[in-house]
Amino acid sequence: MHMATPSTRRPTQVTEERETRASERSCVGCRRASSPHDLVRIVAGADGRVALDPKASRGGRGAWVHPARACVEAMVKRHAAERTLKVDVQRDLDAGAILAALRDGLRRKVLSLLVVSSRTRTMALGAEAVAASLERERVPAVVVARDAGSVALSLAEEGSDGGTRVLRHATKAELGSVFHRGEVALVAILDTRIAAELAVTIDRLAALED
Ligand SMILES: [Zn+2]
């Protein structure tokens, strides 16, 4: 095998790339390799049936799949998880149920990130407070309810010039219930790390809802 290595590449870069490749897993749906962080682990439960292992903490053989509709549907159709896990083919394995469980997990994660933001007082709630935050400081992300009006949306999008991510999620009533309020159309997330995690989680939810 002939492999050309650019002479300008520093040894440290080579090492980093090798480490990345070694830790990658193959999605049983689309067969593409990804970091385990971008995949969900699947295991065989005690009953021999395919089960989600969202925290990737269970022992034994595992299969990995992108938390995306197309990958889960391909996995179920080809019985790729059963093959990888070396268990009996499940004719009744339900892609819809797996997708629903993945969505539930992601929604719970969004909820817990919003609660953490609230407890650590790194958020602004409602149009007035969000507008004030956008004027005062760098806001990493604003969550905009899906049923928010155009005024609320354009308020959040104004901030996107300064690097604010606009994340569409939930309804005004659902966001309100998280914070024991009536309806909430806008939530500014002021902590960079929480904002980044929220963005990834909400993007994944969107991939499941396609
Ligand atoms: Zn995939």
PDB file of C-alpha atoms in Angstrom, residues 16-25:
ATOM      1  CA  GLU A  16      -3.895  13.151  17.207  1.00  0.00           C
ATOM      2  CA  GLU A  17      -5.401  11.904  13.974  1.00  0.00           C
ATOM      3  CA  ARG A  18      -4.537   8.321  14.779  1.00  0.00           C
ATOM      4  CA  GLU A  19      -6.199   8.615  18.181  1.00  0.00           C
ATOM      5  CA  THR A  20      -9.340  10.043  16.654  1.00  0.00           C
ATOM      6  CA  ARG A  21      -9.584   7.220  14.148  1.00  0.00           C
ATOM      7  CA  ALA A  22      -8.970   4.530  16.750  1.00  0.00           C
ATOM      8  CA  SER A  23     -11.867   5.743  18.910  1.00  0.00           C
ATOM      9  CA  GLU A  24     -14.356   5.964  16.055  1.00  0.00           C
ATOM     10  CA  ARG A  25     -17.269   3.575  15.678  1.00  0.00           C
TER      11      ARG A  25
END
